[in-house]
Amino acid sequence: QITLKESGPTLVKPTQTLTLTCTFSGFSLSTSGVGVGWIRQPPGKALEWLALIYWNDDKRYSPSLKSRLTITKDTSKNQVVLTMTNMDPVDTATYYCAHRHGGSSTFDYWGQGTLVTVSS
Amino acid sequence: QSVLTQPPSVSAAPGQKVTISCSGSSSNIGNNYVSWYQQLPGTAPKLLIYENNKRPSGIPDRFSGSKSGTSATLGITGLQTGDEADYYCGTWDSSLSAYWVFGGGTKLTVL
């Protein structure tokens, strides 16, 4: 059974760096084709894909946010970490991590999400 | 503004059929598989359709997907009040380095 759970601060100040951790179980990030991605959703708005890290440490980023994002993995801890620099109130959103299915190239399991508010 | 275009809302009566469109381009839908997600109020998105028309285990066959050229369509038959949700399409875009894109979402109302 695949599960993912996001953790991190619920409130950050403008200009600060956000660090979120996705802790997962039921799969290994060393398995060929597997990946873990991050997606966010501002209140009342659409989903926005942020980043993805593959089993082989290949990383993909949203072109519009690439300069602010860093994604890393710790295979031994079953964790993926996303950092986003220079946070702004418009970055207030629920942040989800999701399992990328190796064979079908889709996000098939999602975490419950964590709401991050950016405010001074 | 989303790379993939969906209608903001659709509605239909219980028991009826509804379709939701997702329009893209050759750099995304035209050359990649499309997925569809259902997001019930206050919950995380759930995978409904992958590889254009495949259903994960546990998804009823009332939900179907299709793709033609640079557009994709989600179909839902035998509408139930429990189907009221936001629906999102998604796929890879290869215009720059490969990255994932979502549609703007469609709110389904079951009247």
Coordinates of C-alpha atoms in Angstrom, one line a residue:
Chain A
Q1 CA 0.0 0.0 0.0
I2 CA 1.5 3.3 -1.1
T3 CA 1.1 6.3 1.2
L4 CA 2.7 9.7 1.2
K5 CA 2.5 12.5 3.8
E6 CA 3.7 16.1 3.6
S7 CA 5.1 17.9 6.5
G8 CA 6.5 21.4 7.1
P9 CA 5.7 24.8 8.5
T10 CA 2.1 26.0 8.2
L11 CA 3.2 29.7 8.3
V12 CA 6.2 31.3 6.7
K13 CA 7.0 35.0 6.3
P14 CA 7.6 36.8 3.0
T15 CA 11.1 36.4 1.6
Q16 CA 11.7 33.3 3.8
T17 CA 12.6 29.9 2.4
L18 CA 10.0 27.1 2.6
T19 CA 11.2 23.5 3.2
L20 CA 8.7 20.7 2.8
T21 CA 9.2 17.0 3.4
C22 CA 7.4 14.2 1.8
T23 CA 7.6 10.9 3.7
F24 CA 6.4 7.9 1.9
S25 CA 5.9 4.1 2.3
G26 CA 5.0 1.2 0.1
F27 CA 7.5 1.9 -2.6
S28 CA 11.2 2.6 -3.1
L29 CA 12.7 5.6 -4.9
S30 CA 15.5 3.4 -6.1
T31 CA 13.1 1.4 -8.3
S32 CA 13.5 2.1 -12.0
G33 CA 11.0 4.5 -13.4
V34 CA 9.6 5.7 -10.0
G35 CA 9.4 9.3 -9.1
V36 CA 8.0 11.7 -6.5
G37 CA 6.5 15.0 -7.5
W38 CA 5.2 18.2 -5.8
I39 CA 2.0 19.9 -6.8
R40 CA 0.4 22.9 -5.1
Q41 CA -3.1 24.5 -5.1
P42 CA -3.8 28.0 -4.0
P43 CA -7.2 28.3 -2.1
G44 CA -10.0 28.1 -4.6
K45 CA -7.7 27.8 -7.6
A46 CA -6.3 25.1 -9.9
L47 CA -3.5 22.6 -9.4
E48 CA 0.0 23.7 -10.3
W49 CA 2.8 21.2 -10.9
L50 CA 6.1 22.2 -9.2
A51 CA 8.8 19.6 -9.5
L52 CA 9.6 15.9 -9.8
I53 CA 12.6 13.8 -8.9
Y54 CA 13.2 10.4 -10.4
W55 CA 14.8 7.2 -9.0
N56 CA 18.0 8.1 -10.9
D57 CA 18.2 11.6 -9.4
D58 CA 17.0 13.2 -12.6
K59 CA 15.0 16.3 -11.6
R60 CA 12.4 18.3 -13.5
Y61 CA 11.0 21.8 -12.5
S62 CA 8.2 24.0 -13.5
P63 CA 9.8 26.5 -15.9
S64 CA 8.1 29.4 -14.2
L65 CA 9.4 28.5 -10.8
K66 CA 12.6 26.8 -11.6
S67 CA 14.9 29.5 -10.2
R68 CA 13.2 29.2 -6.8
L69 CA 12.9 25.4 -6.4
T70 CA 15.2 22.6 -5.3
I71 CA 14.1 19.0 -5.0
T72 CA 16.2 16.3 -3.3
K73 CA 15.7 12.8 -2.1
D74 CA 16.9 10.6 0.7
T75 CA 16.3 7.1 -0.4
S76 CA 17.3 5.5 2.9
K77 CA 14.8 7.6 4.8
N78 CA 12.0 7.3 2.1
Q79 CA 11.8 11.1 1.9
V80 CA 11.7 13.8 -0.7
V81 CA 12.4 17.4 0.2
L82 CA 11.3 20.5 -1.7
T83 CA 12.7 23.9 -1.0
M84 CA 11.2 27.1 -2.3
T85 CA 13.0 30.4 -1.8
N86 CA 11.8 33.9 -1.5
M87 CA 8.3 33.1 -0.5
D88 CA 5.5 35.5 -1.3
P89 CA 1.8 35.7 -0.2
V90 CA 0.8 34.4 -3.6
D91 CA 2.6 31.2 -2.7
T92 CA 0.0 30.5 -0.1
A93 CA -1.4 27.1 -1.1
T94 CA -1.9 23.5 -0.2
Y95 CA 1.2 21.6 -1.2
Y96 CA 0.9 18.0 -2.3
C97 CA 3.4 15.3 -3.0
A98 CA 2.6 12.4 -5.3
H99 CA 4.0 9.1 -6.5
R100 CA 4.9 9.0 -10.1
H101 CA 4.1 5.6 -11.6
G102 CA 7.1 4.3 -13.4
G103 CA 5.2 2.5 -16.2
S104 CA 2.3 4.8 -16.9
S105 CA 4.1 8.1 -16.3
T106 CA 1.2 9.6 -14.2
F107 CA 0.8 10.6 -10.6
D108 CA -1.3 7.8 -9.1
Y109 CA -1.0 8.3 -5.4
W110 CA -1.2 11.6 -3.6
G111 CA -0.6 12.8 -0.1
Q112 CA -3.3 14.5 1.9
G113 CA -1.6 17.9 1.4
T114 CA -0.4 20.6 3.7
L115 CA -1.6 24.2 3.8
V116 CA 1.2 26.7 3.8
T117 CA 0.3 30.3 4.5
V118 CA 2.7 33.1 3.6
S119 CA 2.1 36.2 5.8
S120 CA 4.0 38.6 7.9
Chain B
Q1 CA -3.4 30.8 -17.3
S2 CA -3.1 27.1 -17.7
V3 CA -1.4 25.4 -20.6
L4 CA -4.3 23.0 -21.0
T5 CA -7.8 24.5 -21.5
Q6 CA -10.8 23.1 -19.8
P7 CA -14.3 24.6 -19.4
P8 CA -14.7 26.2 -16.0
S9 CA -17.9 24.3 -15.3
V10 CA -20.4 21.7 -16.6
S11 CA -23.6 20.5 -15.2
A12 CA -26.1 17.7 -15.8
A13 CA -28.9 15.9 -14.0
P14 CA -28.5 12.6 -12.0
G15 CA -28.4 9.6 -14.3
Q16 CA -27.3 11.7 -17.3
K17 CA -24.0 11.8 -19.2
V18 CA -21.5 14.6 -19.2
T19 CA -18.2 15.2 -21.1
I20 CA -15.3 17.5 -20.1
S21 CA -12.9 18.6 -22.7
C22 CA -9.2 19.4 -22.4
S23 CA -7.4 21.2 -25.2
G24 CA -3.7 21.5 -25.6
S25 CA -1.1 21.5 -28.3
S26 CA 1.4 19.2 -30.1
S27 CA 4.0 19.7 -27.4
N28 CA 1.7 18.3 -24.7
I29 CA -1.5 16.4 -25.5
G30 CA -0.5 15.8 -29.1
N31 CA 2.5 13.7 -28.2
N32 CA 1.9 12.5 -24.6
Y33 CA -0.6 10.4 -22.6
V34 CA -3.3 12.3 -20.8
S35 CA -4.5 11.7 -17.2
W36 CA -7.6 12.8 -15.5
Y37 CA -8.0 13.5 -11.8
Q38 CA -11.1 14.0 -9.6
Q39 CA -10.9 16.3 -6.6
L40 CA -13.8 16.1 -4.2
P41 CA -14.3 19.1 -1.9
G42 CA -11.6 19.3 0.7
T43 CA -9.7 16.3 -0.4
A44 CA -6.6 15.5 -2.5
P45 CA -6.9 14.8 -6.2
K46 CA -7.6 11.1 -7.1
L47 CA -6.4 9.5 -10.4
L48 CA -9.4 8.6 -12.6
I49 CA -7.9 7.9 -16.0
Y50 CA -4.3 7.4 -17.2
E51 CA -2.7 6.8 -20.6
N52 CA -5.7 8.5 -22.2
N53 CA -8.3 5.8 -21.5
K54 CA -7.2 3.4 -18.8
R55 CA -8.9 3.2 -15.4
P56 CA -7.0 2.4 -12.2
S57 CA -8.3 -0.5 -10.2
G58 CA -11.4 0.5 -8.3
I59 CA -12.5 3.3 -10.7
P60 CA -16.0 2.4 -12.1
D61 CA -16.5 2.1 -15.9
R62 CA -18.9 5.0 -15.7
F63 CA -15.7 7.0 -16.2
S64 CA -14.0 7.0 -19.6
G65 CA -11.3 8.9 -21.4
S66 CA -10.4 9.5 -25.0
K67 CA -7.9 11.5 -27.0
S68 CA -7.9 12.9 -30.5
G69 CA -5.1 15.0 -31.8
T70 CA -4.4 17.8 -29.3
S71 CA -7.6 17.4 -27.3
A72 CA -8.8 14.9 -24.7
T73 CA -12.2 14.2 -23.2
L74 CA -13.4 12.8 -20.0
G75 CA -16.8 11.1 -20.0
I76 CA -19.0 10.3 -17.0
T77 CA -22.2 8.3 -17.4
G78 CA -24.9 7.6 -14.9
L79 CA -24.2 10.7 -13.0
Q80 CA -24.5 10.6 -9.2
T81 CA -24.5 13.4 -6.7
G82 CA -21.3 12.0 -5.4
D83 CA -19.6 12.9 -8.7
E84 CA -19.8 16.6 -7.9
A85 CA -16.2 17.6 -7.9
D86 CA -13.5 19.4 -9.7
Y87 CA -11.9 17.5 -12.6
Y88 CA -8.4 18.2 -13.9
C89 CA -6.6 16.9 -17.0
G90 CA -2.8 16.6 -17.0
T91 CA 0.0 15.5 -19.2
W92 CA 3.7 16.1 -20.0
D93 CA 4.8 19.0 -22.0
S94 CA 8.0 18.7 -24.1
S95 CA 8.3 22.3 -25.3
L96 CA 11.2 23.0 -23.0
S97 CA 12.7 20.4 -20.7
A98 CA 9.9 18.0 -20.0
Y99 CA 7.5 19.1 -17.3
W100 CA 4.0 18.3 -16.2
V101 CA 1.0 20.6 -16.9
F102 CA -2.5 20.6 -15.6
G103 CA -5.7 22.1 -17.0
G104 CA -7.5 24.8 -15.2
G105 CA -10.0 22.4 -13.8
T106 CA -13.7 21.9 -14.4
K107 CA -16.4 22.1 -11.7
L108 CA -19.0 19.4 -12.2
T109 CA -22.4 20.2 -10.8
V110 CA -25.0 17.4 -10.6
L111 CA -28.3 19.2 -10.6

